[in-house]
Amino acid sequence: MEKFVVKGLEEGLQGTVKISGSKNAVLPILAACLLTKECCEIRNVPPLSDVIHMTELLRELGAQVEFSEEQERIRVRAETIESVESEYETARKMRASFLVAGALLGRCGHARLSLPGGCQIGSRPVDLHLKGFQALGAKSRQEYGFVELTAKTLKGNSIYLDFPSVGATENIMLAAVLAKGCTVIENAAEEPEICDLADFLREMGADITGDGTDAITIIGGKELHGAVHEVIPDRIEAGTFMAAAAITGGNILLENIREEHLKPVIAKLAECNVRTETVPEGLRVSRKGRLHPIQLKTMPFPGFPTDMQAPFMSLMAVAKGTSVITETVFENRFIHAGELQRMGADIKIDSRSAVIEGVETLTGTKVKATDLRAGAALILSALAAKGETEISDIYHIERGYYKIDEKLRALGAEIERKDVP
Ligand code: UD1
């Protein structure tokens, strides 16, 4: 086990940071590699623990996987699928392992996967994924903690999602590209990661239109071939570094970003008194003067991302005045508030809302990362706190931030990784 020891900064972060490829884009893209016998090459892949777990799962299913972490490139060849099963250990490590369901169903007509279960931020069911598969003609049966999916042939259909779930939209797209005929997913998720998956599937030969809107049309049934794809930059990692510049009163340049993916975050930062400027090399983020309080509601894209909610709570904790957050995407995503309170933040939670009274300064202490984005919020708070903060359970953070300590040190942060005996 390791922990981060972070010293509060006297001066703001300065310098340049290169944003890695998107974790949430690469996971469904790796699942898509199961749809063809040919070799696929994925570039700009962040070597994160979630990505490594996905490559292990693809190997267990029979794919040959070559991961060059140095070159941030993965090659997958799924010439034959030897197993259609995933175990509880895999699902427990990474909920996104369920994304292989659609691809296995499309390619083999059969999948038997351990149900991912809930996690710190909510119950996270997969009912919308299953309803989608059933609409395409699959039968689903749940017993002993597994869901078994079978289909003689998949047939295109119209599917209306009760909620624009990112995972369900991706899984249905993965099944629908090999289903015969036309599938329309309505009330589909519009996140940039959906468009990146659609781009990859099109590069493999699929016929998909409407991604990035709430209605995606897929004409399925064509044989797919190998493809080479470069993953989009991680908008949540970018947003986290923007928040780091904001909370420390710094001035940093972000390279390898897509500004159009960051619009909701940029808009809220402007309300917080944080300046962003587009420059030829990327995006410059800076703050002078105290952070302003804001009202924020998390929403599916193009709304404010739930994954940026915890980092923004850190900003609000030291803003001048009262801020309010409403979390509409996950039912239990305020666990980080308790840890921030230990650092001196004044936060009251009432169901899905949090009221944050900004304080002058936070103070360092021992805290625990309870999930990925909660952990990022603790690092941000620690950078702006008086004294030293020890953050334990950092494996959560490393699921989604590649070399976050090295990247922050290069910007002037004092953050050390230490072994916990
Ligand atoms: C993905 C992201 C995660 C992000 C989330 C929302 C990945 C690997 N993870 O998660 O970082 O926070 O999108 O932007 O891409 N729901 C159901 N039934 C379902 C599926 C979802 O009720 O079958 C509910 C969930 O419990 C949750 C909401 O829908 O309350 C949103 O979940 P979803 O969009 O599916 O998130 P994920 O794909 O799991």
CSV table of C-alpha atoms and ligand atoms in Angstrom, one decimal:
chain,number,residue,atom,x,y,z
A,1,MET,CA,0.0,0.0,0.0
A,2,GLU,CA,1.2,3.5,-0.7
A,3,LYS,CA,0.2,7.0,0.4
A,4,PHE,CA,0.7,10.5,-0.9
A,5,VAL,CA,2.2,13.1,1.4
A,6,VAL,CA,1.4,16.6,0.2
A,7,LYS,CA,2.7,19.9,1.5
A,8,GLY,CA,0.5,23.0,1.2
A,9,LEU,CA,1.9,25.5,-1.3
A,10,GLU,CA,2.9,29.1,-0.7
A,11,GLU,CA,2.8,29.9,-4.4
A,12,GLY,CA,0.5,28.7,-7.2
A,13,LEU,CA,1.3,25.9,-9.6
A,14,GLN,CA,3.3,27.0,-12.7
A,15,GLY,CA,4.3,25.3,-15.9
A,16,THR,CA,3.0,22.9,-18.5
A,17,VAL,CA,1.2,19.6,-18.2
A,18,LYS,CA,0.5,17.1,-20.9
A,19,ILE,CA,-2.9,15.4,-20.5
A,20,SER,CA,-3.0,11.7,-21.1
A,21,GLY,CA,-5.5,9.7,-23.2
A,22,SER,CA,-9.0,9.2,-21.8
A,23,LYS,CA,-9.5,6.2,-19.5
A,24,ASN,CA,-13.3,6.2,-20.0
A,25,ALA,CA,-12.8,6.2,-23.8
A,26,VAL,CA,-10.2,3.5,-24.0
A,27,LEU,CA,-12.1,0.9,-21.9
A,28,PRO,CA,-15.1,0.5,-24.3
A,29,ILE,CA,-12.7,0.8,-27.3
A,30,LEU,CA,-10.7,-2.2,-25.9
A,31,ALA,CA,-14.0,-4.1,-25.6
A,32,ALA,CA,-14.7,-3.3,-29.3
A,33,CYS,CA,-11.5,-5.0,-30.3
A,34,LEU,CA,-13.3,-8.3,-29.6
A,35,LEU,CA,-15.6,-7.6,-32.5
A,36,THR,CA,-13.0,-8.6,-35.2
A,37,LYS,CA,-10.6,-11.4,-35.8
A,38,GLU,CA,-8.1,-8.8,-37.1
A,39,CYS,CA,-5.5,-6.8,-35.3
A,40,CYS,CA,-6.5,-3.4,-33.8
A,41,GLU,CA,-4.0,-0.9,-32.6
A,42,ILE,CA,-5.0,1.7,-30.0
A,43,ARG,CA,-2.7,4.7,-29.4
A,44,ASN,CA,-2.6,7.4,-26.7
A,45,VAL,CA,-3.5,4.8,-24.1
A,46,PRO,CA,-2.9,5.8,-20.5
A,47,PRO,CA,-1.2,2.9,-18.6
A,48,LEU,CA,-3.6,3.0,-15.7
A,49,SER,CA,-4.6,0.1,-13.5
A,50,ASP,CA,-8.2,0.0,-15.0
A,51,VAL,CA,-6.7,-0.3,-18.5
A,52,ILE,CA,-4.3,-3.1,-17.4
A,53,HIS,CA,-7.3,-4.9,-15.8
A,54,MET,CA,-9.2,-4.6,-19.1
A,55,THR,CA,-6.2,-6.1,-21.1
A,56,GLU,CA,-6.1,-9.0,-18.6
A,57,LEU,CA,-9.8,-9.7,-19.1
A,58,LEU,CA,-9.3,-9.6,-23.0
A,59,ARG,CA,-6.5,-12.2,-22.6
A,60,GLU,CA,-8.7,-14.4,-20.4
A,61,LEU,CA,-11.3,-14.3,-23.2
A,62,GLY,CA,-8.7,-15.5,-25.7
A,63,ALA,CA,-7.3,-12.3,-27.3
A,64,GLN,CA,-3.6,-11.7,-27.8
A,65,VAL,CA,-2.8,-8.4,-26.2
A,66,GLU,CA,0.5,-6.5,-26.5
A,67,PHE,CA,0.7,-3.4,-24.3
A,68,SER,CA,3.7,-1.1,-24.8
A,69,GLU,CA,3.3,1.2,-21.7
A,70,GLU,CA,6.3,3.3,-22.8
A,71,GLN,CA,4.7,4.0,-26.2
A,72,GLU,CA,1.2,4.2,-24.7
A,73,ARG,CA,0.0,1.7,-27.4
A,74,ILE,CA,-2.0,-1.5,-27.2
A,75,ARG,CA,-2.4,-4.1,-30.0
A,76,VAL,CA,-5.2,-6.6,-29.7
A,77,ARG,CA,-5.9,-9.6,-31.9
A,78,ALA,CA,-9.0,-11.6,-31.0
A,79,GLU,CA,-8.7,-14.2,-33.7
A,80,THR,CA,-10.7,-16.7,-31.6
A,81,ILE,CA,-12.7,-16.2,-28.5
A,82,GLU,CA,-12.0,-19.0,-26.1
A,83,SER,CA,-14.1,-18.0,-23.2
A,84,VAL,CA,-17.2,-15.9,-22.8
A,85,GLU,CA,-17.0,-15.7,-19.0
A,86,SER,CA,-15.7,-13.2,-16.5
A,87,GLU,CA,-15.3,-13.9,-12.8
A,88,TYR,CA,-16.3,-11.9,-9.8
A,89,GLU,CA,-12.6,-10.9,-9.1
A,90,THR,CA,-12.6,-9.1,-12.5
A,91,ALA,CA,-15.9,-7.4,-11.9
A,92,ARG,CA,-14.9,-6.4,-8.4
A,93,LYS,CA,-11.7,-4.8,-9.6
A,94,MET,CA,-13.3,-2.8,-12.4
A,95,ARG,CA,-17.0,-2.2,-13.1
A,96,ALA,CA,-16.3,-1.4,-16.7
A,97,SER,CA,-15.4,-5.1,-17.3
A,98,PHE,CA,-19.2,-5.4,-18.0
A,99,LEU,CA,-18.5,-3.5,-21.3
A,100,VAL,CA,-17.4,-6.8,-22.9
A,101,ALA,CA,-21.0,-8.1,-22.7
A,102,GLY,CA,-22.2,-6.4,-25.9
A,103,ALA,CA,-19.2,-7.4,-27.9
A,104,LEU,CA,-19.3,-11.0,-26.7
A,105,LEU,CA,-23.0,-11.2,-27.5
A,106,GLY,CA,-22.5,-9.7,-30.9
A,107,ARG,CA,-19.5,-12.0,-31.8
A,108,CYS,CA,-20.4,-15.2,-30.0
A,109,GLY,CA,-24.1,-14.9,-29.2
A,110,HIS,CA,-23.3,-15.8,-25.6
A,111,ALA,CA,-21.8,-14.1,-22.5
A,112,ARG,CA,-21.7,-15.1,-18.8
A,113,LEU,CA,-20.4,-12.3,-16.7
A,114,SER,CA,-20.2,-11.6,-13.0
A,115,LEU,CA,-22.6,-8.8,-12.0
A,116,PRO,CA,-20.5,-5.7,-11.1
A,117,GLY,CA,-22.5,-4.8,-8.0
A,118,GLY,CA,-22.6,-1.4,-6.3
A,119,CYS,CA,-19.7,0.8,-5.3
A,120,GLN,CA,-18.9,3.8,-3.0
A,121,ILE,CA,-20.8,6.2,-5.2
A,122,GLY,CA,-24.1,4.3,-5.7
A,123,SER,CA,-25.8,1.0,-6.5
A,124,ARG,CA,-25.0,1.2,-10.2
A,125,PRO,CA,-27.3,-1.4,-11.7
A,126,VAL,CA,-27.0,-2.7,-15.3
A,127,ASP,CA,-30.7,-3.0,-16.0
A,128,LEU,CA,-30.5,-0.5,-18.9
A,129,HIS,CA,-27.7,-2.5,-20.6
A,130,LEU,CA,-29.8,-5.7,-20.2
A,131,LYS,CA,-33.0,-4.1,-21.5
A,132,GLY,CA,-31.1,-3.0,-24.6
A,133,PHE,CA,-29.7,-6.5,-25.2
A,134,GLN,CA,-33.2,-7.9,-24.8
A,135,ALA,CA,-34.6,-5.5,-27.4
A,136,LEU,CA,-32.0,-6.8,-29.8
A,137,GLY,CA,-33.3,-10.3,-29.2
A,138,ALA,CA,-31.0,-11.6,-26.4
A,139,LYS,CA,-32.3,-13.6,-23.5
A,140,SER,CA,-30.9,-12.7,-20.1
A,141,ARG,CA,-30.9,-14.8,-16.9
A,142,GLN,CA,-29.5,-13.8,-13.6
A,143,GLU,CA,-28.4,-16.4,-10.9
A,144,TYR,CA,-25.6,-17.0,-8.5
A,145,GLY,CA,-24.3,-13.4,-9.0
A,146,PHE,CA,-23.8,-13.9,-12.8
A,147,VAL,CA,-25.8,-12.7,-15.7
A,148,GLU,CA,-26.0,-15.0,-18.7
A,149,LEU,CA,-26.9,-13.6,-22.1
A,150,THR,CA,-27.7,-15.7,-25.1
A,151,ALA,CA,-28.9,-14.9,-28.6
A,152,LYS,CA,-29.2,-17.1,-31.7
A,153,THR,CA,-29.2,-14.0,-33.8
A,154,LEU,CA,-29.3,-10.4,-32.8
A,155,LYS,CA,-31.7,-8.1,-34.7
A,156,GLY,CA,-31.7,-4.3,-34.8
A,157,ASN,CA,-34.5,-2.6,-32.9
A,158,SER,CA,-35.5,0.8,-31.4
A,159,ILE,CA,-34.3,1.3,-27.9
A,160,TYR,CA,-35.3,4.1,-25.6
A,161,LEU,CA,-33.1,4.5,-22.6
A,162,ASP,CA,-34.9,5.7,-19.4
A,163,PHE,CA,-31.7,7.6,-18.5
A,164,PRO,CA,-28.8,8.5,-20.9
A,165,SER,CA,-26.4,5.9,-19.3
A,166,VAL,CA,-22.9,6.1,-20.8
A,167,GLY,CA,-22.2,2.4,-20.2
A,168,ALA,CA,-25.5,1.2,-21.5
A,169,THR,CA,-25.2,3.3,-24.6
A,170,GLU,CA,-21.7,1.9,-25.3
A,171,ASN,CA,-22.7,-1.7,-24.6
A,172,ILE,CA,-25.7,-1.5,-26.8
A,173,MET,CA,-23.7,0.0,-29.6
A,174,LEU,CA,-21.1,-2.8,-29.3
A,175,ALA,CA,-23.9,-5.5,-29.6
A,176,ALA,CA,-25.8,-3.6,-32.3
A,177,VAL,CA,-22.9,-3.3,-34.8
A,178,LEU,CA,-23.0,-7.0,-35.4
A,179,ALA,CA,-26.9,-7.3,-35.1
A,180,LYS,CA,-28.8,-7.6,-38.4
A,181,GLY,CA,-30.6,-4.4,-39.5
A,182,CYS,CA,-31.1,-1.0,-38.0
A,183,THR,CA,-30.8,-0.1,-34.3
A,184,VAL,CA,-31.8,3.3,-33.0
A,185,ILE,CA,-30.8,4.2,-29.5
A,186,GLU,CA,-32.9,7.1,-28.2
A,187,ASN,CA,-32.2,9.2,-25.1
A,188,ALA,CA,-28.6,8.0,-25.7
A,189,ALA,CA,-25.7,9.4,-23.8
A,190,GLU,CA,-23.9,12.2,-25.7
A,191,GLU,CA,-20.5,12.1,-23.9
A,192,PRO,CA,-17.3,12.6,-26.0
A,193,GLU,CA,-16.3,9.0,-25.1
A,194,ILE,CA,-19.4,7.7,-27.0
A,195,CYS,CA,-18.2,9.6,-30.1
A,196,ASP,CA,-14.7,8.2,-29.7
A,197,LEU,CA,-16.1,4.7,-29.5
A,198,ALA,CA,-18.3,5.4,-32.6
A,199,ASP,CA,-15.2,6.8,-34.4
A,200,PHE,CA,-13.3,3.6,-33.7
A,201,LEU,CA,-16.3,1.4,-34.8
A,202,ARG,CA,-16.5,3.3,-38.0
A,203,GLU,CA,-12.8,2.8,-38.6
A,204,MET,CA,-13.5,-0.9,-38.2
A,205,GLY,CA,-16.2,-0.6,-40.9
A,206,ALA,CA,-19.4,-0.1,-38.9
A,207,ASP,CA,-22.2,2.2,-40.1
A,208,ILE,CA,-23.1,4.6,-37.2
A,209,THR,CA,-24.6,8.0,-37.3
A,210,GLY,CA,-25.9,10.4,-34.7
A,211,ASP,CA,-23.3,9.9,-32.0
A,212,GLY,CA,-23.0,13.0,-30.0
A,213,THR,CA,-26.7,13.5,-30.2
A,214,ASP,CA,-29.5,11.8,-28.2
A,215,ALA,CA,-30.4,9.4,-31.1
A,216,ILE,CA,-27.7,7.1,-32.4
A,217,THR,CA,-28.5,5.0,-35.5
A,218,ILE,CA,-26.5,1.8,-36.3
A,219,ILE,CA,-26.9,-0.3,-39.4
A,220,GLY,CA,-25.5,-3.6,-38.2
A,221,GLY,CA,-24.5,-6.9,-39.6
A,222,LYS,CA,-21.3,-6.0,-41.6
A,223,GLU,CA,-18.1,-7.9,-40.9
A,224,LEU,CA,-15.7,-5.6,-39.0
A,225,HIS,CA,-12.0,-5.4,-39.7
A,226,GLY,CA,-8.9,-4.3,-37.8
A,227,ALA,CA,-8.2,-0.5,-37.3
A,228,VAL,CA,-5.8,1.9,-35.9
A,229,HIS,CA,-7.2,4.5,-33.5
A,230,GLU,CA,-5.9,7.4,-31.4
A,231,VAL,CA,-7.8,7.9,-28.1
A,232,ILE,CA,-9.2,11.3,-27.2
A,233,PRO,CA,-7.5,13.2,-24.4
A,234,ASP,CA,-8.9,12.7,-20.9
A,235,ARG,CA,-11.3,15.6,-20.2
A,236,ILE,CA,-11.6,14.7,-16.5
A,237,GLU,CA,-7.8,14.6,-16.0
A,238,ALA,CA,-7.7,18.0,-17.8
A,239,GLY,CA,-10.5,19.4,-15.6
A,240,THR,CA,-8.6,18.2,-12.5
A,241,PHE,CA,-5.4,20.0,-13.5
A,242,MET,CA,-7.5,23.1,-14.2
A,243,ALA,CA,-8.9,22.9,-10.7
A,244,ALA,CA,-5.4,22.5,-9.4
A,245,ALA,CA,-4.3,25.7,-11.0
A,246,ALA,CA,-7.5,27.4,-9.7
A,247,ILE,CA,-7.2,26.2,-6.1
A,248,THR,CA,-3.5,27.2,-5.8
A,249,GLY,CA,-3.9,30.5,-7.6
A,250,GLY,CA,-1.5,29.3,-10.2
A,251,ASN,CA,-1.0,29.7,-13.9
A,252,ILE,CA,-0.6,26.5,-16.0
A,253,LEU,CA,-0.7,25.4,-19.6
A,254,LEU,CA,-2.6,22.3,-20.5
A,255,GLU,CA,-1.4,20.4,-23.6
A,256,ASN,CA,-3.3,17.7,-25.5
A,257,ILE,CA,-6.8,18.8,-24.7
A,258,ARG,CA,-10.1,19.2,-26.6
A,259,GLU,CA,-11.6,22.5,-25.5
A,260,GLU,CA,-15.1,21.5,-26.8
A,261,HIS,CA,-15.1,18.6,-24.3
A,262,LEU,CA,-14.4,21.0,-21.5
A,263,LYS,CA,-17.0,23.7,-22.1
A,264,PRO,CA,-19.1,23.0,-19.0
A,265,VAL,CA,-16.0,23.0,-16.8
A,266,ILE,CA,-14.6,26.2,-18.4
A,267,ALA,CA,-17.9,27.9,-17.9
A,268,LYS,CA,-18.1,27.1,-14.2
A,269,LEU,CA,-14.4,28.0,-13.7
A,270,ALA,CA,-15.2,31.4,-15.1
A,271,GLU,CA,-17.9,31.9,-12.5
A,272,CYS,CA,-15.4,30.9,-9.9
A,273,ASN,CA,-13.1,33.8,-11.0
A,274,VAL,CA,-10.7,31.5,-12.9
A,275,ARG,CA,-9.4,32.7,-16.3
A,276,THR,CA,-8.9,30.3,-19.2
A,277,GLU,CA,-7.3,31.3,-22.4
A,278,THR,CA,-6.9,29.4,-25.7
A,279,VAL,CA,-3.4,29.6,-26.9
A,280,PRO,CA,-1.8,27.7,-29.9
A,281,GLU,CA,-0.2,25.1,-27.6
A,282,GLY,CA,-3.4,24.4,-25.6
A,283,LEU,CA,-5.3,26.0,-22.8
A,284,ARG,CA,-3.9,28.4,-20.2
A,285,VAL,CA,-5.6,28.4,-16.8
A,286,SER,CA,-4.9,31.0,-14.1
A,287,ARG,CA,-6.4,32.7,-11.1
A,288,LYS,CA,-5.8,36.0,-9.3
A,289,GLY,CA,-7.9,37.1,-6.3
A,290,ARG,CA,-10.2,34.9,-4.2
A,291,LEU,CA,-12.3,32.1,-5.7
A,292,HIS,CA,-16.0,33.0,-6.0
A,293,PRO,CA,-18.8,30.7,-4.7
A,294,ILE,CA,-21.0,29.0,-7.3
A,295,GLN,CA,-24.2,26.9,-7.8
A,296,LEU,CA,-23.5,23.7,-9.6
A,297,LYS,CA,-25.6,20.8,-10.8
A,298,THR,CA,-24.2,17.6,-12.3
A,299,MET,CA,-25.8,16.4,-15.5
A,300,PRO,CA,-25.2,14.1,-18.4
A,301,PHE,CA,-23.0,15.7,-21.1
A,302,PRO,CA,-23.1,18.5,-22.2
A,303,GLY,CA,-24.0,19.3,-18.6
A,304,PHE,CA,-21.4,19.6,-15.8
A,305,PRO,CA,-19.7,16.2,-15.4
A,306,THR,CA,-20.3,14.2,-12.2
A,307,ASP,CA,-16.7,13.2,-12.3
A,308,MET,CA,-15.7,16.8,-11.7
A,309,GLN,CA,-18.0,17.3,-8.8
A,310,ALA,CA,-15.6,16.3,-6.0
A,311,PRO,CA,-12.7,18.4,-7.4
A,312,PHE,CA,-15.0,21.4,-7.6
A,313,MET,CA,-16.1,20.8,-4.0
A,314,SER,CA,-12.5,21.4,-3.0
A,315,LEU,CA,-12.6,24.8,-4.8
A,316,MET,CA,-15.8,25.7,-3.1
A,317,ALA,CA,-14.4,24.8,0.3
A,318,VAL,CA,-12.0,27.8,0.1
A,319,ALA,CA,-14.2,30.2,-2.0
A,320,LYS,CA,-15.4,33.5,-0.5
A,321,GLY,CA,-19.1,32.7,0.3
A,322,THR,CA,-21.7,29.9,0.1
A,323,SER,CA,-21.8,27.4,-2.8
A,324,VAL,CA,-24.4,24.7,-3.5
A,325,ILE,CA,-23.9,21.4,-5.4
A,326,THR,CA,-26.7,19.2,-6.6
A,327,GLU,CA,-25.6,15.7,-7.7
A,328,THR,CA,-28.2,14.3,-10.1
A,329,VAL,CA,-26.3,11.4,-11.7
A,330,PHE,CA,-25.2,9.2,-8.8
A,331,GLU,CA,-27.2,8.8,-5.6
A,332,ASN,CA,-24.3,8.6,-3.1
A,333,ARG,CA,-21.5,10.7,-4.4
A,334,PHE,CA,-20.6,13.0,-1.4
A,335,ILE,CA,-18.4,10.6,0.6
A,336,HIS,CA,-15.4,12.9,0.1
A,337,ALA,CA,-17.2,15.6,2.0
A,338,GLY,CA,-16.4,13.8,5.3
A,339,GLU,CA,-12.7,13.8,4.5
A,340,LEU,CA,-12.8,17.4,3.4
A,341,GLN,CA,-14.5,18.3,6.7
A,342,ARG,CA,-11.5,16.7,8.5
A,343,MET,CA,-9.3,19.3,6.7
A,344,GLY,CA,-11.5,22.1,8.0
A,345,ALA,CA,-14.1,22.5,5.3
A,346,ASP,CA,-17.6,23.5,6.2
A,347,ILE,CA,-20.0,21.3,4.3
A,348,LYS,CA,-23.6,20.2,5.0
A,349,ILE,CA,-25.2,17.4,3.0
A,350,ASP,CA,-28.9,17.1,2.6
A,351,SER,CA,-29.8,14.1,0.3
A,352,ARG,CA,-28.5,15.0,-3.2
A,353,SER,CA,-27.4,18.6,-2.3
A,354,ALA,CA,-24.3,19.9,-0.5
A,355,VAL,CA,-24.0,23.4,0.9
A,356,ILE,CA,-20.5,24.6,1.3
A,357,GLU,CA,-19.5,27.6,3.3
A,358,GLY,CA,-16.1,28.7,2.1
A,359,VAL,CA,-13.4,29.0,4.7
A,360,GLU,CA,-10.2,31.1,4.6
A,361,THR,CA,-7.8,28.1,4.6
A,362,LEU,CA,-7.9,24.3,5.0
A,363,THR,CA,-5.5,22.5,7.3
A,364,GLY,CA,-3.5,19.3,6.5
A,365,THR,CA,-4.2,16.1,8.3
A,366,LYS,CA,-4.5,12.3,7.6
A,367,VAL,CA,-7.3,11.5,5.1
A,368,LYS,CA,-8.4,8.6,2.9
A,369,ALA,CA,-9.2,8.4,-0.8
A,370,THR,CA,-12.7,6.8,-0.9
A,371,ASP,CA,-13.0,6.6,-4.7
A,372,LEU,CA,-11.1,7.9,-7.7
A,373,ARG,CA,-12.4,11.4,-8.0
A,374,ALA,CA,-12.7,11.8,-4.2
A,375,GLY,CA,-9.0,11.1,-4.1
A,376,ALA,CA,-8.3,13.8,-6.7
A,377,ALA,CA,-10.3,16.3,-4.6
A,378,LEU,CA,-8.2,15.5,-1.5
A,379,ILE,CA,-5.0,16.2,-3.5
A,380,LEU,CA,-6.4,19.5,-4.6
A,381,SER,CA,-7.4,20.5,-1.1
A,382,ALA,CA,-4.0,19.4,0.2
A,383,LEU,CA,-2.2,21.6,-2.3
A,384,ALA,CA,-4.1,24.6,-0.9
A,385,ALA,CA,-4.1,23.6,2.8
A,386,LYS,CA,-1.8,24.8,5.6
A,387,GLY,CA,0.7,22.2,6.6
A,388,GLU,CA,1.0,18.6,5.5
A,389,THR,CA,-1.7,16.1,4.3
A,390,GLU,CA,-1.3,12.4,4.2
A,391,ILE,CA,-3.7,10.7,1.7
A,392,SER,CA,-4.1,6.9,2.1
A,393,ASP,CA,-5.7,4.3,-0.3
A,394,ILE,CA,-4.2,6.1,-3.3
A,395,TYR,CA,-4.8,3.0,-5.5
A,396,HIS,CA,-8.2,4.6,-6.1
A,397,ILE,CA,-6.5,7.6,-7.6
A,398,GLU,CA,-4.2,5.6,-9.8
A,399,ARG,CA,-7.2,3.9,-11.5
A,400,GLY,CA,-7.7,7.2,-13.4
A,401,TYR,CA,-4.7,9.6,-13.1
A,402,TYR,CA,-1.5,8.6,-14.9
A,403,LYS,CA,1.6,9.7,-12.8
A,404,ILE,CA,-0.4,12.4,-11.1
A,405,ASP,CA,2.4,12.9,-8.5
A,406,GLU,CA,5.1,13.4,-11.2
A,407,LYS,CA,2.9,15.7,-13.2
A,408,LEU,CA,2.1,17.9,-10.2
A,409,ARG,CA,5.8,17.9,-9.1
A,410,ALA,CA,6.7,19.2,-12.5
A,411,LEU,CA,4.3,22.2,-11.8
A,412,GLY,CA,6.0,22.9,-8.5
A,413,ALA,CA,3.9,20.8,-6.1
A,414,GLU,CA,5.5,19.1,-3.1
A,415,ILE,CA,3.9,15.6,-3.3
A,416,GLU,CA,5.7,12.4,-2.3
A,417,ARG,CA,4.7,8.8,-2.6
A,418,LYS,CA,5.5,6.8,0.5
A,419,ASP,CA,5.1,3.1,1.4
A,420,VAL,CA,2.6,2.3,4.1
A,421,PRO,CA,4.2,-0.5,6.2
B,1,UD1,C1,-19.4,6.3,-16.8
B,1,UD1,C2,-18.0,6.7,-16.4
B,1,UD1,C3,-18.0,7.3,-15.0
B,1,UD1,C4,-18.9,8.5,-15.0
B,1,UD1,C5,-20.3,8.1,-15.5
B,1,UD1,C6,-21.3,9.3,-15.7
B,1,UD1,C7,-16.7,4.9,-17.5
B,1,UD1,C8,-15.9,3.7,-17.4
B,1,UD1,N1,-17.2,5.4,-16.4
B,1,UD1,O1,-19.9,5.3,-15.8
B,1,UD1,O2,-16.6,7.8,-14.8
B,1,UD1,O3,-19.0,9.0,-13.7
B,1,UD1,O4,-20.2,7.5,-16.8
B,1,UD1,O5,-20.8,10.2,-16.5
B,1,UD1,O6,-16.9,5.4,-18.6
B,1,UD1,N2,-27.8,3.4,-14.4
B,1,UD1,C9,-28.9,2.6,-14.2
B,1,UD1,N3,-29.0,1.5,-14.9
B,1,UD1,C10,-28.0,1.1,-15.8
B,1,UD1,C11,-26.9,1.9,-16.0
B,1,UD1,C12,-26.8,3.1,-15.3
B,1,UD1,O7,-29.7,3.0,-13.3
B,1,UD1,O8,-28.2,0.0,-16.4
B,1,UD1,C13,-27.6,4.7,-13.6
B,1,UD1,C14,-26.4,4.6,-12.6
B,1,UD1,O9,-26.7,3.9,-11.4
B,1,UD1,C15,-26.1,6.1,-12.4
B,1,UD1,C16,-26.5,6.7,-13.8
B,1,UD1,O10,-27.4,5.8,-14.4
B,1,UD1,O11,-26.9,6.6,-11.4
B,1,UD1,C17,-25.4,7.0,-14.7
B,1,UD1,O12,-24.6,5.9,-14.9
B,1,UD1,P1,-23.8,5.6,-16.3
B,1,UD1,O13,-24.0,6.8,-17.2
B,1,UD1,O14,-24.2,4.3,-16.8
B,1,UD1,O15,-22.3,5.6,-15.8
B,1,UD1,P2,-21.2,4.5,-16.1
B,1,UD1,O16,-21.3,4.1,-17.5
B,1,UD1,O17,-21.3,3.4,-15.1
